[in-house]
């Protein structure tokens, strides 16, 4: 049986398939004392009660009983180690950039002018100030898609940016800045080509002036439903404005662009013990290459960075960036405490079934997506990055919230890894899906763009698979459809709202 020990100081290894009592672990000189499920940990040496279980070279927790080599260590046998103190964090000025220089350094995108990320798709995005507009807007978009969009073949899609907020939220609460900024930046997403369109109700708390710039607020860009004549008037107004915007969008052409015009994001969902061994480090390698070439690469998921925060701080180049990191992580600690939980609430029953005993183990796998290079900056939820390179964008780890929050930050593409399997995608940008192991690819052959399982079986390496990810990112950013786009699957747009609802 093949088992993977990732760091030389580890006292456990992970079996790559369901293993039976009596099987020998290849090259590790250990015989299994019991059946061990795929992805789960096996003790390689005797570990006493109270001693550390070490994987990725870090302490995952402390054993609650003595174990012999060959024993299965599951989540019930580990007392979780405490989180690192934020106050002690300092910039480590570390970060390793790969020596390898990829051939491709350009891509084909929709330029949006100086100082802005370019688009990866050509989409009419119709934004809303408030959920109350959802009904008429859905009906209008349905008509636009059937009768107007086919006349403009250079436009890929029309998308209604329908979200649950805009009224009800205590709009002046400090934390309301997050949903407000999310709606504003989603409205101005690079894939919408500066063709602003906003549907408002008229009496909501979220004002048009909080979503648009002063010079954007006019009858060319804004429809107020309470000023329309009946349902028919609403639909006619939306369709008429949409057609004007589609005419302009139809003129957009892809042009060759440097990597500095590309912003990509990554997140993982439905993780297992292989996420940190195959898919996530492959994404990390691709991100290191993209950052080296001048692209902006966002990684997120605060509760999955919390226990690895000192590794991120070590890769920061100045204390100012570390202070931003402490601010975002500290805010999240308090947010969780207000709900009487902590970062450990992150792990799911599926994670545990997949071999991830606790949030520390999950975090070590999760941050592998950020590669090994320097951290260029830290931004808050839905903020737009201003420095190229690898950026920590603080968002919840929840797939359906992290996605739209990174989208609001301006990503033109997201790379998503999964071990357990999830059909997650977004409508406004392409999402590339990676799986961690061959069996899930076999079960869902049409969902995944890349199977990184060769790294688990020993048939592939990070360089080859990571380069495959890098090239696919550039292909898909340049117009090739991802599997999720081919299937037409996408999730709802759930924006983050930590502010109270009145
Ligand atoms: Ca996630």
XYZ file of C-alpha atoms and ligand atoms in Angstrom:
503
model
C 0.000 0.000 0.000
C 1.322 3.440 -0.964
C 1.220 6.006 1.851
C 2.399 9.616 1.676
C 4.609 11.204 4.324
C 4.917 14.821 3.254
C 7.537 16.229 5.651
C 10.536 14.402 7.078
C 9.546 15.325 10.653
C 6.040 13.771 10.270
C 5.162 10.846 12.546
C 2.142 9.874 10.393
C 1.522 9.068 6.716
C -1.697 9.079 4.690
C -2.826 5.925 2.819
C -3.780 6.581 -0.825
C -6.626 3.992 -0.904
C -8.728 1.955 1.526
C -6.172 -0.289 3.242
C -6.555 -3.554 5.145
C -5.077 -4.845 8.373
C -1.789 -6.648 7.696
C -0.858 -4.596 4.607
C 2.640 -3.121 4.527
C 3.217 0.586 3.863
C 5.648 0.829 0.924
C 9.065 2.147 1.915
C 7.973 3.050 5.447
C 8.539 -0.303 7.163
C 5.138 -0.247 8.895
C 2.432 -2.956 8.901
C -1.187 -1.896 9.435
C -2.665 -3.099 12.729
C -6.223 -2.366 11.531
C -8.200 -1.387 8.398
C -7.607 2.275 7.469
C -9.922 4.285 5.164
C -8.547 6.147 2.120
C -6.838 9.432 2.965
C -6.555 8.686 6.682
C -3.462 8.850 8.862
C -1.368 5.947 10.132
C 1.130 6.225 13.007
C 4.683 5.519 11.753
C 6.310 5.375 15.208
C 5.017 4.785 18.748
C 3.262 7.982 19.948
C 2.334 8.307 23.637
C -0.811 9.901 25.059
C -0.258 13.696 25.201
C 2.442 13.649 22.497
C 2.070 15.519 19.199
C 0.714 14.104 15.959
C 2.796 15.765 13.240
C 1.840 16.130 9.553
C 3.142 18.778 7.091
C 5.854 19.235 9.747
C 3.339 20.914 12.086
C 1.522 19.788 15.234
C -2.062 18.841 14.297
C -2.954 17.981 17.893
C -2.069 15.807 20.853
C -2.913 12.099 21.145
C -5.611 11.187 23.661
C -4.250 7.604 23.910
C -1.020 5.677 23.252
C -0.675 4.417 19.668
C 1.640 1.833 18.112
C 3.076 2.075 14.567
C 0.418 0.842 12.115
C -2.548 2.254 14.102
C -5.156 4.484 12.424
C -5.244 8.001 13.937
C -8.692 9.551 13.491
C -10.273 12.835 14.599
C -11.488 11.349 17.920
C -7.915 10.609 19.019
C -6.572 14.180 18.704
C -6.894 17.142 21.051
C -6.506 20.215 18.826
C -3.482 22.477 19.340
C -4.175 26.184 20.098
C -4.123 28.781 17.289
C -0.974 30.904 16.863
C -1.011 34.290 18.681
C -1.559 37.176 16.261
C 0.384 39.659 18.417
C 3.628 37.747 17.845
C 3.484 37.845 14.041
C 6.298 39.616 12.157
C 7.204 39.893 8.473
C 9.616 37.054 7.678
C 10.714 38.441 4.283
C 10.647 34.869 2.954
C 8.976 33.400 -0.121
C 10.508 31.232 -2.816
C 9.882 32.014 -6.485
C 10.274 29.060 -8.921
C 13.400 29.194 -11.138
C 11.340 27.921 -14.062
C 10.246 30.534 -16.599
C 7.135 29.565 -18.605
C 7.068 30.266 -22.340
C 3.651 31.922 -22.369
C 3.553 35.370 -20.820
C 0.496 36.862 -22.537
C -3.190 36.069 -22.880
C -6.147 37.281 -24.945
C -8.586 39.411 -22.960
C -10.963 42.384 -23.139
C -8.972 45.490 -22.206
C -10.770 47.929 -19.893
C -8.213 50.737 -20.045
C -5.385 51.841 -17.752
C -5.355 50.806 -14.116
C -8.096 48.207 -14.543
C -8.011 44.429 -14.845
C -9.063 43.115 -18.247
C -12.136 40.939 -18.816
C -12.048 37.210 -19.515
C -15.641 37.160 -20.804
C -17.940 39.700 -22.458
C -21.066 39.888 -20.301
C -23.917 42.306 -19.706
C -24.158 42.450 -15.914
C -27.376 43.994 -14.619
C -26.893 44.964 -10.995
C -29.487 45.591 -8.285
C -29.490 47.730 -5.163
C -31.935 45.435 -3.400
C -33.461 41.944 -3.501
C -36.932 43.510 -3.996
C -36.060 44.002 -7.711
C -35.402 40.296 -8.289
C -38.798 39.282 -9.727
C -39.107 41.801 -12.596
C -35.352 41.607 -13.310
C -35.459 37.808 -13.695
C -38.425 38.112 -16.064
C -36.623 40.827 -18.077
C -33.370 38.840 -18.305
C -35.342 35.831 -19.498
C -36.765 37.952 -22.336
C -33.361 39.532 -23.114
C -31.744 36.110 -23.363
C -34.456 34.765 -25.683
C -35.090 37.723 -27.977
C -32.258 40.306 -27.766
C -28.973 38.553 -26.885
C -28.970 36.381 -30.080
C -28.644 39.606 -32.140
C -25.267 40.343 -30.465
C -23.077 37.275 -31.062
C -19.922 38.785 -29.516
C -21.610 38.989 -26.107
C -21.287 35.781 -24.087
C -24.059 36.159 -21.540
C -26.440 38.400 -19.671
C -26.365 38.079 -15.899
C -28.706 39.483 -13.247
C -26.650 40.291 -10.139
C -29.408 39.370 -7.713
C -28.404 39.304 -4.048
C -30.283 39.032 -0.719
C -29.503 42.521 0.670
C -29.919 46.259 0.092
C -32.703 46.772 2.594
C -33.202 45.271 6.027
C -29.432 45.516 6.611
C -28.511 48.163 9.207
C -26.853 50.163 6.451
C -24.841 52.420 8.779
C -23.503 49.538 10.899
C -19.680 49.394 10.559
C -19.800 45.887 9.077
C -22.339 46.938 6.405
C -19.315 48.272 4.536
C -18.771 44.693 3.302
C -22.110 44.135 1.486
C -22.077 47.748 0.202
C -18.565 47.382 -1.222
C -19.489 43.957 -2.644
C -22.485 45.320 -4.583
C -20.498 48.352 -5.794
C -17.518 46.349 -7.015
C -19.655 43.572 -8.536
C -21.508 46.240 -10.541
C -18.145 47.407 -11.953
C -16.689 43.934 -12.644
C -14.099 43.813 -15.492
C -16.200 41.296 -17.451
C -18.982 43.881 -17.829
C -16.783 46.195 -19.931
C -17.659 49.490 -18.184
C -21.289 49.162 -19.359
C -22.997 49.955 -16.055
C -26.626 48.984 -15.540
C -28.353 49.236 -12.162
C -31.954 48.393 -11.237
C -33.190 50.040 -8.030
C -36.563 49.825 -6.276
C -36.698 53.420 -5.032
C -37.239 53.253 -1.253
C -34.380 50.944 -0.166
C -31.667 51.759 2.367
C -28.780 51.066 -0.025
C -28.679 54.254 -2.080
C -27.728 54.415 -5.755
C -24.970 56.867 -4.740
C -23.399 54.111 -2.604
C -23.157 51.799 -5.629
C -22.313 54.165 -8.527
C -19.870 57.047 -8.988
C -21.543 60.503 -9.329
C -20.881 60.661 -13.106
C -22.504 57.230 -13.573
C -25.830 58.211 -12.001
C -28.094 59.072 -14.924
C -31.002 57.674 -16.925
C -28.591 55.856 -19.300
C -27.496 53.556 -16.462
C -30.196 53.493 -13.770
C -33.796 52.239 -13.709
C -35.988 52.901 -10.659
C -38.883 50.423 -10.607
C -41.140 52.727 -8.545
C -40.939 55.220 -11.430
C -42.062 52.648 -14.059
C -45.639 52.129 -15.288
C -46.661 48.699 -14.113
C -44.857 45.391 -14.625
C -44.882 45.890 -18.400
C -43.184 49.282 -17.980
C -40.470 47.727 -15.799
C -39.705 44.957 -18.294
C -39.766 47.324 -21.289
C -37.404 49.801 -19.558
C -34.927 47.091 -18.581
C -34.972 45.497 -22.064
C -34.568 48.848 -23.825
C -31.566 49.834 -21.711
C -30.076 46.342 -22.034
C -30.222 46.517 -25.844
C -28.286 49.805 -25.867
C -25.617 48.257 -23.632
C -25.470 45.053 -25.694
C -24.829 47.080 -28.864
C -21.730 48.606 -27.249
C -20.547 45.346 -25.678
C -20.844 43.642 -29.058
C -18.010 45.891 -30.321
C -15.537 44.527 -27.752
C -12.675 42.423 -29.135
C -10.080 40.298 -27.414
C -6.530 41.646 -27.654
C -3.155 40.265 -26.581
C -2.415 41.417 -23.033
C 0.360 41.061 -20.427
C -0.226 38.976 -17.300
C -0.432 42.229 -15.289
C -3.947 42.661 -16.743
C -5.086 39.326 -15.295
C -6.533 38.810 -11.812
C -7.308 35.221 -10.782
C -8.589 33.717 -7.556
C -8.558 30.312 -5.963
C -10.490 28.468 -3.321
C -11.104 24.870 -2.305
C -14.334 23.158 -1.281
C -15.245 19.678 -0.154
C -11.597 19.068 0.776
C -10.005 15.771 1.742
C -6.574 14.686 2.972
C -5.303 14.698 -0.638
C -6.223 18.359 -1.265
C -2.980 19.483 0.328
C -0.966 16.828 -1.510
C -2.074 17.109 -5.139
C -4.580 19.762 -6.307
C -3.703 22.614 -3.940
C 0.105 22.551 -4.376
C -0.447 22.332 -8.169
C -2.533 25.517 -8.006
C 0.163 27.034 -5.769
C 2.847 26.299 -8.364
C 0.704 27.827 -11.135
C 0.050 30.894 -8.927
C 3.779 31.301 -8.216
C 4.418 31.309 -11.997
C 1.556 33.757 -12.658
C 2.671 36.108 -9.852
C 6.250 35.954 -11.137
C 4.902 37.044 -14.541
C 3.062 40.050 -13.057
C -0.486 38.695 -12.575
C -2.548 39.294 -9.427
C -3.479 36.047 -7.652
C -5.964 35.986 -4.758
C -6.250 33.294 -2.115
C -8.745 33.566 0.725
C -10.728 31.561 3.314
C -9.786 33.124 6.686
C -10.686 30.128 8.884
C -8.408 27.971 6.717
C -5.502 30.394 7.057
C -5.940 31.042 10.801
C -3.824 28.129 12.020
C -1.198 28.659 9.307
C -1.070 32.434 9.699
C 2.580 32.452 10.804
C 3.548 30.792 7.491
C 1.770 33.595 5.581
C 3.403 36.256 7.826
C 6.815 34.700 7.116
C 6.173 35.262 3.410
C 5.205 38.935 3.917
C 7.857 41.473 2.880
C 7.050 44.270 5.340
C 5.356 44.775 8.685
C 2.653 46.969 7.128
C 1.342 43.909 5.247
C 1.533 41.825 8.440
C -0.486 44.489 10.285
C -3.201 44.206 7.599
C -3.088 40.414 8.001
C -3.515 40.720 11.783
C -6.391 43.181 11.322
C -8.357 40.900 8.979
C -7.719 37.703 10.963
C -8.391 39.481 14.287
C -11.694 40.823 12.940
C -12.666 37.268 11.963
C -11.701 35.876 15.385
C -14.077 38.403 16.983
C -16.806 37.710 14.406
C -16.674 33.991 15.217
C -16.517 34.643 18.971
C -19.680 36.761 18.716
C -21.400 33.649 17.371
C -19.861 31.596 20.213
C -17.695 29.440 17.936
C -14.105 29.483 16.713
C -12.182 28.433 13.582
C -12.761 24.759 14.433
C -16.410 25.182 13.312
C -15.080 25.178 9.716
C -14.525 21.437 9.230
C -17.397 19.366 7.814
C -18.348 15.695 8.337
C -17.163 15.124 4.726
C -13.740 16.627 5.466
C -13.378 14.247 8.424
C -14.521 11.253 6.374
C -11.868 12.266 3.839
C -9.171 12.020 6.489
C -8.919 15.633 7.702
C -8.990 15.321 11.492
C -9.266 19.018 12.316
C -8.960 22.600 11.059
C -5.165 22.659 11.507
C -4.754 19.759 9.095
C -7.273 21.336 6.699
C -5.479 24.719 6.880
C -2.077 23.268 6.034
C -3.598 21.775 2.894
C -5.641 24.862 2.085
C -2.761 27.382 2.121
C -0.826 25.213 -0.359
C -3.015 26.936 -3.005
C -1.087 30.163 -2.333
C 2.215 28.589 -3.444
C 5.523 29.440 -1.827
C 6.243 32.926 -3.163
C 6.183 36.277 -1.350
C 2.828 37.715 -0.197
C 2.412 41.032 -2.030
C -0.526 42.414 -0.039
C -3.544 41.725 2.189
C -7.008 43.106 1.331
C -10.385 43.104 3.086
C -13.518 41.339 1.762
C -14.509 42.595 -1.737
C -11.697 45.173 -1.899
C -9.917 45.564 -5.225
C -6.224 44.625 -5.081
C -3.762 47.351 -6.082
C -0.475 45.426 -5.937
C 0.378 42.603 -8.378
C 1.517 39.228 -7.064
C 0.015 36.815 -4.556
C -2.514 38.604 -2.353
C -4.420 37.335 0.682
C -8.038 38.473 0.193
C -9.882 37.929 3.482
C -13.188 36.144 2.832
C -15.221 33.429 4.549
C -14.195 29.903 3.528
C -17.765 29.010 2.531
C -17.554 28.274 -1.205
C -20.698 30.147 -2.116
C -19.611 33.298 -0.222
C -15.876 33.217 -1.017
C -16.659 32.979 -4.768
C -18.797 36.146 -5.069
C -16.493 38.042 -2.658
C -13.431 37.298 -4.809
C -15.582 38.151 -7.844
C -16.245 41.586 -6.319
C -12.468 42.003 -5.934
C -12.249 41.716 -9.721
C -11.058 38.171 -10.439
C -11.569 37.174 -14.068
C -11.267 33.467 -13.363
C -11.340 31.185 -10.346
C -9.473 27.919 -9.835
C -11.402 25.586 -7.539
C -10.088 22.356 -6.043
C -12.069 19.569 -4.433
C -11.438 16.137 -2.989
C -14.935 15.060 -1.977
C -16.513 16.611 -5.108
C -18.768 19.647 -5.588
C -20.375 21.030 -8.784
C -19.775 24.655 -7.594
C -19.261 27.343 -10.231
C -20.028 31.009 -10.952
C -21.891 32.568 -13.861
C -19.986 35.828 -14.301
C -16.520 34.277 -14.703
C -15.151 30.874 -15.730
C -14.338 28.479 -12.883
C -11.703 25.793 -13.530
C -12.309 22.684 -11.422
C -9.493 20.447 -10.162
C -9.947 17.134 -8.364
C -7.438 15.619 -5.977
C -7.641 11.911 -6.893
C -8.455 9.578 -9.792
C -11.560 7.898 -8.293
C -13.578 11.125 -8.074
C -12.626 11.974 -11.678
C -13.879 8.532 -12.722
C -17.174 9.136 -10.898
C -17.668 12.688 -12.302
C -15.757 12.626 -15.626
C -17.586 15.661 -17.050
C -17.178 18.067 -14.091
C -13.397 18.363 -13.701
C -11.020 20.230 -15.997
C -7.889 18.682 -14.470
C -7.347 15.528 -12.423
C -4.258 15.994 -10.232
C -4.407 12.391 -8.949
C -1.197 11.426 -10.777
C 0.693 13.183 -7.984
C -0.965 10.846 -5.431
C -0.146 7.685 -7.386
C 3.418 8.880 -7.994
C 2.944 9.111 -11.803
C 3.024 12.935 -11.880
C 4.866 15.810 -10.251
C 4.042 19.377 -9.182
C 5.986 20.957 -12.034
C 4.159 19.080 -14.821
C 0.684 19.267 -13.274
C 1.230 22.850 -12.051
C 2.297 23.908 -15.558
C -0.833 22.222 -16.943
C -2.884 24.366 -14.505
C -0.944 27.508 -15.530
C -1.561 26.882 -19.254
C -5.237 26.052 -18.732
C -5.716 29.285 -16.725
C -4.356 31.253 -19.711
C -6.420 29.228 -22.232
C -9.666 29.666 -20.290
C -8.964 33.346 -19.519
C -8.482 33.741 -23.294
C -11.877 32.241 -24.146
C -11.708 28.424 -23.954
C -14.748 27.175 -22.042
C -14.292 25.434 -18.683
C -16.227 22.209 -17.979
C -18.681 24.095 -15.730
C -19.320 26.630 -18.526
C -19.919 23.820 -21.032
C -22.451 22.323 -18.612
C -24.006 25.728 -17.837
C -23.864 25.192 -14.075
C -23.422 27.970 -11.546
C -24.314 28.911 -7.975
C -26.357 31.834 -6.666
C -24.608 35.104 -5.926
C -24.353 35.070 -2.122
C -22.582 38.172 -0.909
C -21.071 38.407 2.545
C -23.074 40.339 5.142
C -21.822 40.389 8.732
C -24.029 43.461 9.569
C -27.273 43.083 11.563
C -30.599 42.785 9.743
C -33.216 45.117 11.206
Ca -14.068 27.204 0.237
